[in-house]
Structures are given as C-alpha cells and as structure tokens.
Tab-separated table of C-alpha atoms in Angstrom:
chain	number	residue	atom	x	y	z
I	318	UNK	CA	-201.040	28.961	32.581
I	319	UNK	CA	-202.741	32.327	32.167
I	320	UNK	CA	-200.208	35.058	31.487
I	321	UNK	CA	-197.402	32.592	30.720
I	322	UNK	CA	-195.388	33.191	27.544
I	323	UNK	CA	-193.325	30.346	26.073
I	324	UNK	CA	-190.520	30.589	23.552
I	325	UNK	CA	-190.650	27.655	21.125
I	326	UNK	CA	-187.979	26.683	18.599
I	327	UNK	CA	-188.893	26.776	14.919
I	328	UNK	CA	-187.082	25.240	11.974
I	329	UNK	CA	-188.081	25.288	8.316
I	330	UNK	CA	-188.974	21.656	7.583
I	331	UNK	CA	-191.800	21.535	5.052
I	332	UNK	CA	-194.492	20.312	5.093
I	333	UNK	CA	-194.284	19.631	8.862
I	334	UNK	CA	-193.305	23.208	9.634
I	335	UNK	CA	-193.084	26.147	7.231
I	336	UNK	CA	-193.014	29.899	7.455
I	337	UNK	CA	-193.264	32.822	5.067
I	338	UNK	CA	-190.762	35.672	5.222
I	339	UNK	CA	-191.170	39.294	4.247
I	340	UNK	CA	-189.391	39.954	0.945
I	341	UNK	CA	-188.141	43.343	2.191
I	342	UNK	CA	-186.587	42.635	5.597
I	343	UNK	CA	-186.636	38.775	5.741
I	344	UNK	CA	-188.786	38.836	8.864
I	345	UNK	CA	-191.200	35.943	9.362
I	346	UNK	CA	-194.792	36.998	8.832
I	347	UNK	CA	-196.613	33.668	8.900
I	348	UNK	CA	-196.098	30.151	10.316
I	349	UNK	CA	-197.861	26.964	9.241
I	350	UNK	CA	-197.613	23.232	9.732
I	351	UNK	CA	-198.194	20.385	12.156
I	352	UNK	CA	-196.320	21.946	15.078
I	353	UNK	CA	-198.081	25.291	14.569
I	354	UNK	CA	-201.485	23.558	14.870
I	355	UNK	CA	-200.376	21.705	18.024
I	356	UNK	CA	-199.064	24.874	19.679
I	357	UNK	CA	-202.220	26.790	18.734
I	358	UNK	CA	-204.379	24.085	20.333
I	359	UNK	CA	-202.249	23.929	23.488
I	360	UNK	CA	-202.158	27.712	23.895
I	361	UNK	CA	-205.910	27.996	23.404
I	362	UNK	CA	-206.776	25.163	25.803
I	363	UNK	CA	-204.279	26.257	28.487
I	364	UNK	CA	-204.623	30.009	27.919
I	365	UNK	CA	-200.953	30.870	27.391
I	366	UNK	CA	-199.116	32.749	24.670
I	367	UNK	CA	-196.054	31.707	22.753
I	368	UNK	CA	-193.628	32.861	20.102
I	369	UNK	CA	-191.363	30.974	17.741
I	370	UNK	CA	-187.584	31.349	17.778
I	371	UNK	CA	-186.122	30.534	14.374
I	372	UNK	CA	-183.142	28.188	14.233
I	373	UNK	CA	-181.021	29.165	11.202
I	374	UNK	CA	-179.643	26.591	8.792
I	375	UNK	CA	-176.027	27.620	9.404
I	376	UNK	CA	-176.433	26.742	13.098
I	377	UNK	CA	-177.533	23.232	12.103
I	378	UNK	CA	-174.464	22.803	9.928
I	379	UNK	CA	-172.260	23.997	12.806
I	380	UNK	CA	-173.674	21.479	15.291
I	381	UNK	CA	-173.757	18.628	12.776
I	382	UNK	CA	-177.432	17.679	13.167
I	383	UNK	CA	-180.810	19.335	13.611
I	384	UNK	CA	-181.585	17.606	16.923
I	385	UNK	CA	-178.253	18.669	18.409
I	386	UNK	CA	-178.923	22.281	17.414
I	387	UNK	CA	-182.409	22.303	18.925
I	388	UNK	CA	-181.132	20.730	22.154
I	389	UNK	CA	-178.347	23.319	22.351
I	390	UNK	CA	-180.896	26.139	22.061
I	391	UNK	CA	-182.918	24.535	24.868
I	392	UNK	CA	-179.939	24.038	27.180
I	393	UNK	CA	-178.844	27.664	26.701
I	394	UNK	CA	-182.379	28.775	27.697
I	395	UNK	CA	-182.960	30.476	24.369
I	396	UNK	CA	-186.217	28.478	24.100
I	397	UNK	CA	-188.517	26.838	26.642
I	398	UNK	CA	-189.745	24.072	24.390
I	399	UNK	CA	-188.641	22.256	21.238
I	400	UNK	CA	-191.524	22.134	18.794
I	401	UNK	CA	-190.041	19.179	16.921
I	402	UNK	CA	-190.875	15.664	18.100
I	403	UNK	CA	-187.813	13.672	19.154
I	404	UNK	CA	-186.891	10.478	20.941
I	405	UNK	CA	-186.282	10.746	24.725
I	406	UNK	CA	-182.723	9.686	25.542
I	407	UNK	CA	-181.271	8.748	28.906
I	408	UNK	CA	-178.068	10.714	28.311
I	409	UNK	CA	-180.087	13.926	27.917
I	410	UNK	CA	-182.155	13.653	31.098
I	411	UNK	CA	-179.474	15.479	33.086
I	412	UNK	CA	-179.820	18.627	30.976
I	413	UNK	CA	-183.427	18.594	29.779
I	414	UNK	CA	-186.806	16.924	30.232
I	415	UNK	CA	-189.362	15.432	27.858
I	416	UNK	CA	-193.123	15.592	27.742
I	417	UNK	CA	-195.327	12.522	27.776
I	418	UNK	CA	-195.005	10.526	24.512
I	419	UNK	CA	-197.235	11.881	21.774
I	420	UNK	CA	-196.914	9.074	19.242
I	421	UNK	CA	-194.915	5.999	18.246
I	422	UNK	CA	-193.015	6.039	14.983
I	423	UNK	CA	-191.710	3.183	12.860
I	424	UNK	CA	-188.592	3.318	10.728
I	425	UNK	CA	-188.078	2.262	7.120
I	426	UNK	CA	-185.600	2.647	4.270
I	427	UNK	CA	-186.398	5.471	1.861
I	428	UNK	CA	-184.790	4.601	-1.457
I	429	UNK	CA	-184.939	5.115	-5.221
I	430	UNK	CA	-187.979	3.532	-6.815
I	431	UNK	CA	-186.969	0.102	-8.197
I	432	UNK	CA	-186.150	0.021	-11.889
I	433	UNK	CA	-187.329	-2.552	-14.389
I	434	UNK	CA	-184.854	-5.351	-14.950
I	435	UNK	CA	-183.934	-6.654	-18.385
I	436	UNK	CA	-184.868	-10.330	-18.308
I	437	UNK	CA	-183.264	-11.954	-21.344
I	438	UNK	CA	-183.374	-15.372	-19.652
I	439	UNK	CA	-187.129	-15.346	-19.076
I	440	UNK	CA	-187.576	-18.381	-21.344
I	441	UNK	CA	-185.578	-20.649	-19.028
I	442	UNK	CA	-186.698	-19.227	-15.672
I	443	UNK	CA	-189.983	-21.163	-15.335
I	444	UNK	CA	-187.989	-24.253	-14.265
I	445	UNK	CA	-185.156	-24.613	-11.820
I	446	UNK	CA	-181.827	-25.953	-13.043
I	447	UNK	CA	-182.493	-29.392	-11.546
I	448	UNK	CA	-185.748	-29.631	-13.494
I	449	UNK	CA	-183.999	-28.845	-16.796
I	450	UNK	CA	-181.266	-31.354	-15.950
I	451	UNK	CA	-183.829	-34.045	-15.086
I	452	UNK	CA	-185.705	-33.402	-18.339
I	453	UNK	CA	-182.492	-33.811	-20.337
I	454	UNK	CA	-181.535	-37.036	-18.553
I	455	UNK	CA	-185.061	-38.421	-18.932
I	456	UNK	CA	-185.117	-37.509	-22.644
I	457	UNK	CA	-181.858	-39.353	-23.299
I	458	UNK	CA	-182.986	-42.352	-21.236
I	459	UNK	CA	-186.303	-42.598	-23.122
I	460	UNK	CA	-184.616	-42.407	-26.539
I	461	UNK	CA	-182.057	-45.068	-25.582
I	462	UNK	CA	-184.732	-47.326	-24.066
I	463	UNK	CA	-186.924	-47.070	-27.185
I	464	UNK	CA	-183.875	-47.739	-29.377
I	465	UNK	CA	-183.060	-50.832	-27.336
I	466	UNK	CA	-186.618	-52.135	-27.702
I	467	UNK	CA	-186.617	-51.501	-31.451
I	468	UNK	CA	-183.211	-53.049	-32.142
I	469	UNK	CA	-184.132	-56.172	-30.197
I	470	UNK	CA	-187.752	-56.410	-31.212
I	471	UNK	CA	-187.525	-57.128	-34.960
I	472	UNK	CA	-189.875	-54.239	-35.919
I	473	UNK	CA	-190.362	-54.142	-39.692
I	474	UNK	CA	-190.314	-50.327	-40.030
I	475	UNK	CA	-186.813	-50.086	-38.556
I	476	UNK	CA	-185.192	-53.233	-40.059
I	477	UNK	CA	-183.276	-51.398	-42.769
I	478	UNK	CA	-182.195	-48.433	-40.587
I	479	UNK	CA	-178.957	-47.981	-38.743
I	480	UNK	CA	-178.810	-47.458	-35.003
I	481	UNK	CA	-177.834	-43.785	-35.496
I	482	UNK	CA	-180.802	-43.284	-37.797
I	483	UNK	CA	-183.171	-44.870	-35.268
I	484	UNK	CA	-181.813	-42.675	-32.458
I	485	UNK	CA	-182.207	-39.536	-34.577
I	486	UNK	CA	-185.784	-40.398	-35.524
I	487	UNK	CA	-186.765	-41.208	-31.948
I	488	UNK	CA	-185.065	-38.043	-30.646
I	489	UNK	CA	-187.093	-35.927	-33.081
I	490	UNK	CA	-190.232	-37.790	-32.034
I	491	UNK	CA	-189.548	-37.182	-28.327
I	492	UNK	CA	-188.772	-33.500	-28.957
I	493	UNK	CA	-191.958	-32.981	-30.957
I	494	UNK	CA	-193.999	-34.604	-28.195
I	495	UNK	CA	-192.274	-32.453	-25.565
I	496	UNK	CA	-193.155	-29.305	-27.524
I	497	UNK	CA	-196.793	-30.365	-27.653
I	498	UNK	CA	-196.947	-30.774	-31.429
I	499	UNK	CA	-197.860	-34.469	-31.559
I	500	UNK	CA	-196.114	-37.211	-33.487
I	501	UNK	CA	-196.513	-40.677	-35.003
I	502	UNK	CA	-194.784	-43.825	-33.829
I	503	UNK	CA	-194.988	-46.477	-36.607
I	504	UNK	CA	-195.112	-49.465	-34.292
I	505	UNK	CA	-197.777	-51.240	-32.257
I	506	UNK	CA	-195.492	-53.139	-29.943
I	507	UNK	CA	-196.910	-52.814	-26.407
I	508	UNK	CA	-193.524	-52.371	-24.774
I	509	UNK	CA	-192.676	-49.477	-27.099
I	510	UNK	CA	-196.068	-47.838	-26.712
I	511	UNK	CA	-195.871	-47.989	-22.912
I	512	UNK	CA	-192.681	-45.972	-22.715
I	513	UNK	CA	-193.847	-43.597	-25.461
I	514	UNK	CA	-197.157	-43.077	-23.640
I	515	UNK	CA	-195.365	-42.346	-20.367
I	516	UNK	CA	-193.235	-39.749	-22.152
I	517	UNK	CA	-196.363	-38.183	-23.687
I	518	UNK	CA	-198.064	-37.939	-20.288
I	519	UNK	CA	-194.978	-36.365	-18.720
I	520	UNK	CA	-194.684	-33.930	-21.653
I	521	UNK	CA	-198.260	-32.742	-21.064
I	522	UNK	CA	-197.491	-31.875	-17.438
I	523	UNK	CA	-194.203	-30.185	-18.319
I	524	UNK	CA	-195.596	-28.159	-21.227
I	525	UNK	CA	-198.585	-26.825	-19.257
I	526	UNK	CA	-196.431	-25.996	-16.255
I	527	UNK	CA	-193.836	-24.284	-18.445
I	528	UNK	CA	-196.289	-22.252	-20.527
I	529	UNK	CA	-198.287	-21.076	-17.508
I	530	UNK	CA	-195.216	-19.924	-15.586
I	531	UNK	CA	-193.606	-18.424	-18.701
I	532	UNK	CA	-196.654	-16.231	-19.356
I	533	UNK	CA	-196.619	-14.888	-15.800
I	534	UNK	CA	-192.857	-14.273	-15.977
I	535	UNK	CA	-193.143	-12.330	-19.233
I	536	UNK	CA	-196.277	-10.311	-18.466
I	537	UNK	CA	-195.471	-9.457	-14.822
I	538	UNK	CA	-193.078	-6.513	-14.461
I	539	UNK	CA	-189.600	-7.392	-13.185
I	540	UNK	CA	-188.279	-4.854	-10.724
I	541	UNK	CA	-185.115	-4.641	-8.706
I	542	UNK	CA	-185.624	-5.837	-5.107
I	543	UNK	CA	-186.804	-3.338	-2.497
I	544	UNK	CA	-184.626	-2.909	0.602
I	545	UNK	CA	-186.778	-3.813	3.605
I	546	UNK	CA	-184.356	-5.062	6.268
I	547	UNK	CA	-180.876	-4.438	7.607
I	548	UNK	CA	-179.739	-7.634	5.894
I	549	UNK	CA	-181.060	-6.399	2.543
I	550	UNK	CA	-179.149	-3.170	3.027
I	551	UNK	CA	-175.922	-4.895	4.046
I	552	UNK	CA	-176.103	-7.270	1.068
I	553	UNK	CA	-176.956	-4.587	-1.500
I	554	UNK	CA	-174.319	-4.251	-4.209
I	555	UNK	CA	-175.689	-1.045	-5.719
I	556	UNK	CA	-176.593	1.172	-2.746
I	557	UNK	CA	-175.032	2.328	0.499
I	558	UNK	CA	-176.805	3.220	3.724
I	559	UNK	CA	-177.193	6.835	4.772
I	560	UNK	CA	-178.476	7.968	8.170
I	561	UNK	CA	-178.900	11.224	10.020
I	562	UNK	CA	-175.798	12.408	11.835
I	563	UNK	CA	-176.163	12.008	15.579
I	564	UNK	CA	-179.136	9.647	15.324
I	565	UNK	CA	-179.336	6.438	17.410
I	566	UNK	CA	-178.912	4.433	14.197
I	567	UNK	CA	-175.680	6.215	13.364
I	568	UNK	CA	-174.264	5.631	16.847
I	569	UNK	CA	-175.255	1.947	16.923
I	570	UNK	CA	-173.723	1.267	13.518
I	571	UNK	CA	-170.528	3.193	14.174
I	572	UNK	CA	-170.049	1.409	17.500
I	573	UNK	CA	-170.690	-2.062	16.041
I	574	UNK	CA	-167.694	-4.158	14.972
I	575	UNK	CA	-169.328	-7.344	13.694
I	576	UNK	CA	-172.508	-8.697	12.158
I	577	UNK	CA	-174.901	-6.786	9.960
I	578	UNK	CA	-174.607	-3.581	11.989
I	579	UNK	CA	-170.814	-3.825	11.822
I	580	UNK	CA	-170.957	-4.124	8.047
I	581	UNK	CA	-173.236	-1.085	7.803
I	582	UNK	CA	-170.923	0.765	10.205
I	583	UNK	CA	-167.961	-0.015	7.932
I	584	UNK	CA	-169.869	1.552	5.057
I	585	UNK	CA	-170.439	4.740	7.082
I	586	UNK	CA	-166.796	4.878	8.142
I	587	UNK	CA	-165.623	4.449	4.562
I	588	UNK	CA	-168.106	7.059	3.338
I	589	UNK	CA	-168.421	9.742	6.048
I	590	UNK	CA	-170.465	11.858	3.655
I	591	UNK	CA	-173.348	9.403	4.149
I	592	UNK	CA	-173.822	10.834	7.660
I	593	UNK	CA	-176.049	13.732	6.682
I	594	UNK	CA	-178.177	16.396	8.321
I	595	UNK	CA	-181.882	15.860	8.772
I	596	UNK	CA	-182.820	18.150	5.920
I	597	UNK	CA	-185.518	16.594	3.699
I	598	UNK	CA	-184.499	18.643	0.676
I	599	UNK	CA	-180.877	17.534	0.907
I	600	UNK	CA	-181.869	13.913	1.550
I	601	UNK	CA	-184.204	13.836	-1.453
I	602	UNK	CA	-181.472	15.130	-3.765
I	603	UNK	CA	-179.023	12.525	-2.449
I	604	UNK	CA	-181.449	9.644	-2.930
I	605	UNK	CA	-182.243	10.675	-6.497
I	606	UNK	CA	-178.636	9.946	-7.451
I	607	UNK	CA	-179.334	6.263	-6.751
I	608	UNK	CA	-176.358	5.924	-4.416
I	609	UNK	CA	-178.049	5.344	-1.101
I	610	UNK	CA	-181.035	4.257	0.968
I	611	UNK	CA	-181.958	6.528	3.881
I	612	UNK	CA	-182.974	4.966	7.208
I	613	UNK	CA	-185.353	7.298	9.003
I	614	UNK	CA	-188.841	7.379	10.489
I	615	UNK	CA	-191.491	6.361	8.011
I	616	UNK	CA	-193.215	9.702	8.491
I	617	UNK	CA	-190.137	11.576	7.276
I	618	UNK	CA	-189.738	9.018	4.487
I	619	UNK	CA	-193.307	9.572	3.293
I	620	UNK	CA	-192.717	13.326	3.313
I	621	UNK	CA	-189.565	12.963	1.215
I	622	UNK	CA	-191.264	10.600	-1.250
I	623	UNK	CA	-194.286	12.849	-1.675
I	624	UNK	CA	-192.217	16.032	-1.970
I	625	UNK	CA	-190.063	14.535	-4.733
I	626	UNK	CA	-193.169	13.135	-6.455
I	627	UNK	CA	-194.864	16.532	-6.562
I	628	UNK	CA	-191.724	18.221	-7.896
I	629	UNK	CA	-191.284	15.634	-10.670
I	630	UNK	CA	-194.778	15.905	-12.145
I	631	UNK	CA	-196.243	13.109	-9.980
I	632	UNK	CA	-193.638	10.572	-11.107
I	633	UNK	CA	-192.561	7.961	-8.572
I	634	UNK	CA	-188.827	8.445	-8.179
I	635	UNK	CA	-188.572	7.338	-4.527
I	636	UNK	CA	-190.307	4.799	-2.309
I	637	UNK	CA	-190.179	3.394	1.209
I	638	UNK	CA	-189.675	-0.233	2.213
I	639	UNK	CA	-191.431	-2.186	4.921
I	640	UNK	CA	-190.942	-0.961	8.492
I	641	UNK	CA	-187.847	-2.438	10.135
I	642	UNK	CA	-188.003	-4.118	13.533
I	643	UNK	CA	-187.434	-0.882	15.393
I	644	UNK	CA	-189.737	1.847	16.731
I	645	UNK	CA	-189.426	4.871	18.987
I	646	UNK	CA	-191.594	7.001	21.239
I	647	UNK	CA	-191.683	10.662	20.261
I	648	UNK	CA	-192.013	13.560	22.705
I	649	UNK	CA	-191.417	17.300	22.863
I	650	UNK	CA	-188.246	18.482	24.561
I	651	UNK	CA	-188.623	20.998	27.391
I	652	UNK	CA	-186.238	22.771	29.773
I	653	UNK	CA	-185.035	20.964	32.864
I	654	UNK	CA	-187.546	21.098	35.736
I	655	UNK	CA	-190.108	22.812	33.541
I	656	UNK	CA	-192.745	24.299	35.838
I	657	UNK	CA	-195.792	23.519	33.668
I	658	UNK	CA	-194.767	20.057	32.517
I	659	UNK	CA	-197.637	18.149	34.197
I	660	UNK	CA	-200.269	20.510	32.764
I	661	UNK	CA	-198.902	20.209	29.239
I	662	UNK	CA	-198.618	16.408	29.633
I	663	UNK	CA	-202.327	16.206	30.483
I	664	UNK	CA	-203.271	18.169	27.373
I	665	UNK	CA	-200.950	16.162	25.140
I	666	UNK	CA	-202.423	12.921	26.477
I	667	UNK	CA	-205.922	14.262	25.795
I	668	UNK	CA	-204.851	15.227	22.280
I	669	UNK	CA	-203.480	11.740	21.629
I	670	UNK	CA	-206.439	9.847	23.093
I	671	UNK	CA	-209.009	11.962	21.262
I	672	UNK	CA	-207.332	11.383	17.903
I	673	UNK	CA	-206.611	15.077	17.469
I	674	UNK	CA	-202.907	14.486	16.852
I	675	UNK	CA	-203.709	12.008	14.050
I	676	UNK	CA	-206.082	14.602	12.590
I	677	UNK	CA	-203.365	17.271	12.602
I	678	UNK	CA	-200.811	14.857	11.199
I	679	UNK	CA	-202.944	13.768	8.240
I	680	UNK	CA	-203.252	17.384	7.124
I	681	UNK	CA	-199.532	17.593	6.390
I	682	UNK	CA	-198.180	14.035	6.202
I	683	UNK	CA	-199.876	12.240	3.324
I	684	UNK	CA	-198.516	8.846	2.340
I	685	UNK	CA	-197.757	8.637	-1.374
I	686	UNK	CA	-199.713	5.431	-2.064
I	687	UNK	CA	-198.912	5.689	-5.745
I	688	UNK	CA	-195.215	5.324	-4.951
I	689	UNK	CA	-195.573	2.518	-2.427
I	690	UNK	CA	-193.452	-0.202	-3.999
I	691	UNK	CA	-194.975	-2.865	-1.728
I	692	UNK	CA	-198.381	-2.260	-3.347
I	693	UNK	CA	-197.293	-1.344	-6.868
I	694	UNK	CA	-194.818	-4.138	-7.525
I	695	UNK	CA	-196.066	-7.656	-8.031
I	696	UNK	CA	-194.093	-10.517	-6.502
I	697	UNK	CA	-192.011	-12.509	-8.918
I	698	UNK	CA	-193.186	-15.972	-9.888
I	699	UNK	CA	-190.886	-18.529	-8.379
I	700	UNK	CA	-189.442	-21.131	-10.757
I	701	UNK	CA	-191.026	-24.556	-10.562
I	702	UNK	CA	-188.944	-27.055	-8.632
I	703	UNK	CA	-188.234	-30.723	-9.211
I	704	UNK	CA	-190.578	-31.485	-6.313
I	705	UNK	CA	-193.454	-29.894	-8.277
I	706	UNK	CA	-192.936	-32.421	-11.092
I	707	UNK	CA	-192.257	-35.459	-8.938
I	708	UNK	CA	-195.504	-37.104	-10.067
I	709	UNK	CA	-194.662	-36.607	-13.760
I	710	UNK	CA	-191.223	-38.175	-13.397
I	711	UNK	CA	-192.757	-40.943	-11.290
I	712	UNK	CA	-195.223	-41.777	-14.087
I	713	UNK	CA	-192.353	-41.782	-16.593
I	714	UNK	CA	-190.385	-44.149	-14.382
I	715	UNK	CA	-193.350	-46.509	-13.932
I	716	UNK	CA	-193.935	-46.454	-17.688
I	717	UNK	CA	-190.296	-47.279	-18.356
I	718	UNK	CA	-190.329	-50.175	-15.900
I	719	UNK	CA	-193.560	-51.594	-17.344
I	720	UNK	CA	-192.172	-51.200	-20.849
I	721	UNK	CA	-189.054	-53.174	-19.948
I	722	UNK	CA	-191.123	-55.864	-18.217
I	723	UNK	CA	-193.386	-56.201	-21.259
I	724	UNK	CA	-190.384	-56.194	-23.584
I	725	UNK	CA	-188.634	-58.965	-21.682
I	726	UNK	CA	-191.869	-60.965	-21.410
I	727	UNK	CA	-192.328	-60.638	-25.183
I	728	UNK	CA	-188.694	-61.592	-25.714
I	729	UNK	CA	-189.063	-64.652	-23.491
I	730	UNK	CA	-192.277	-65.580	-25.267
I	731	UNK	CA	-190.590	-65.327	-28.662
I	732	UNK	CA	-187.669	-67.493	-27.480
I	733	UNK	CA	-190.065	-70.087	-26.117
I	734	UNK	CA	-192.036	-70.045	-29.379
I	735	UNK	CA	-188.880	-70.550	-31.461
I	736	UNK	CA	-187.810	-73.480	-29.297
I	737	UNK	CA	-191.239	-75.054	-29.594
I	738	UNK	CA	-191.103	-74.749	-33.360
I	739	UNK	CA	-187.683	-76.411	-33.419
I	740	UNK	CA	-189.008	-79.236	-31.281
I	741	UNK	CA	-192.010	-79.626	-33.539
I	742	UNK	CA	-189.776	-79.877	-36.596
I	743	UNK	CA	-187.561	-82.450	-34.807
I	744	UNK	CA	-190.540	-84.723	-33.925
I	745	UNK	CA	-192.122	-84.691	-37.432
I	746	UNK	CA	-192.192	-88.358	-38.857
I	747	UNK	CA	-189.819	-89.128	-41.694
I	748	UNK	CA	-191.255	-90.985	-44.729
I	749	UNK	CA	-189.078	-93.355	-46.742
I	750	UNK	CA	-189.911	-93.987	-50.367
I	751	UNK	CA	-189.212	-97.576	-51.367
I	752	UNK	CA	-188.972	-98.802	-54.867
C-alpha cells in the first residue's frame, strides 16, 4: 500500500478517541485514543498514510445516531474507512463492506449504582411467613396440651388456680423458653416434662437459627436489585430502558408486540426521548437522574461508569450489570469493493491473534472494578423456610405424642389403682361385737 492515502472518519468520543483543537482557529492539532493507535500501527506496517475527517456533532443530531452519520459519510465517499468499530449488518452490504472481525463484544445494562434500602422489618425476615405461622400454632398447641395434662393430672401446685391462670403461666413459661432465657416448671410429672422438653429442644433450634440469620441480615448491606436481564428491566418499577437510536436493540424492541421485548418496546414508544444518540457524555447525565438503564456494549458501559466516577471524586454513581445473552462481532466499515480490503484484513487478524488489540484497548478502556456492583454488593441472606426446621417440628410432634401416651397410661394406671382400692375395701372382713 505504498503511496496510498486513506481518509478515515473521526468523532470525539473520549477516551476511545479524542483530539485537541487550536484555541485560535479551532483546527485539530492532535489526535489520541484507541483508534489512533490502531491506524498508526496499520499505516506503519502497511506503509500507507492517512488523515482523519472530523464528523461534527450537529451532523450526528441530524442523522439521529452516530453510526448512521458515519455510514452516510462512507457512502458519500467523504471517507474511505470508518475508524469506529461497528456490527456488520446484512442490510448494509449493498452499500458498504466490512473488514474481518476485530473483537467480540458483550452487552450489559449500565445503570445507577444501587442505593441502600431501609429495612425496618429486618427483625422478622430471618423466617418465612409459614415458619412464623407454624411457631404460633405450635406454641398454642403446647400451652393447651400442658394445660390439659395439668387439669387432669391432679398436680398440687396448680390445684388452687383457675384454667385461665394456668394458661397464662404456661404461656409465659413457653415464651421465656422460646427467647432462650430459661424457666422453671414446678412439676415432675413425666407426661408434662416430655412435652416441655420437646418445646425446649425446638426453641434451641429456632433461637440459634433466628439469631444467626438476623445478624447477617442486619450487618450485611441491603441494596436495591441490580438489573441484569431483559426480564429484570421489564419488571422494574423505578427505571425505564434507554437504548441508542438506530441500534439493533432499538429495532428489535420497537418491532416486538408481545413478551418481554414487546413490553420494553412499549416503554420506548411511550417515551421516545429514551431513544438517544450514542454520546457517552449525554448518556452519563441521563443515567445520573435515576430514570433509566442503558443497554449498550459493556465496553461503552465501562467507559461511562469510569468517566462519571472520575468526575465525581471517585464516587460510584453508576454500575454495569451482568452481560445479557447477546453478543456481536465488531469490524471497521470500509467503502464498497475496497481495493485493499484483503491486505488490511490480514493485518487486523495478526493484530487480534497477537494480542495487540487487547493491549491497545486496555490503555483506554479500564473497567471500574470499584463500581462493579456484582463484586461490591453481597447477596442477601434468604429467609429460613419451614423445610429448614422440619426436624425441630418433628421432635416437637414426637414429644407431644409421647407426652399424651404417658399421660393416658398414667391416667389408666390411676383409674386401675382406685378400682383396686375400692375392691380391697369391699373385701375387708367385718367384725361384730357381741355382748
């Protein structure tokens, strides 16, 4: 390619591509960025020269998207090559060509950093509702069972007390045991001690499970959920989706009429302002309002997050979610039937295989690990389910059954003893005193 001069499009998109202008005549005096490094390496290895053609911001606003503007410049032969990586599309192959893929990009939602939630119900969250309901039912059943045993067991301590008084005393005893404070049961009847012991054993399991989960719920930070999937975005009640105008995502959502994509498309149709230009500065300002989550390549998302972080004194105001189940190949756009396409493809393939592209990329695209919500935020502790305490309730049930069996065996024994005593009194010889 000796002696060949290429015109390459240039757009101010820091930190991927930047340029410095002269303060006197606004002429560009210096270029820098990822695409500048790539073009320098290609021109040096293939021995050609090139010059950048600036694409003004007002042209982007006229065309509605950055990609559309760059493609228009290429079709009108104002440039030979688009220096911005883009996704090859079948509908464009009639008017332009693409180089060999340089990299594969994943997409993720860039969104406001999750805020801490006020958790005033932390004291009841360790257990699920069914667990609390089962504890209440078991507590009432234990108190009533112990009352039944006492009222029918002729226990001296409770002879002069009313049924309401006995229930109140046993309820306080069961509550104290459940809270792990210990209590005294003034009775050594085996049937009563069996059910009380079962309740004590169950209370130990419940109290340790509750306290352990409560500590983790209180000490672990509680953040709003991060949007990672299309379903998360569609079900969000606080944020809307925003995408780049003219992007494949925008077209798919606007063309969808049902399902998750249809719901996201309805949001875009109701809020046409959410179809925005691919301008990182504008996107960052929009996201800081907390209104939206921006679906774009993770590389662009990392740039937006880091740019906002540096401007805010290294505070994490934005973050990116997990990559969605979608990826794209990225190539450079070139004019139709470009004469030197095969030569440039060979060099781009060499650049990719040698790791040179990754080296260039890491100079300008640095992931803001500090603001990665997936690493910073700890997962919430799930409430304990009824299945987790099945063994404790099983022990309580076995204890209750054994207590009733012992109670009825004692009751039968007492009845048999009373009958024997009556028989003994009936068979005692009668002495007659005769004068």
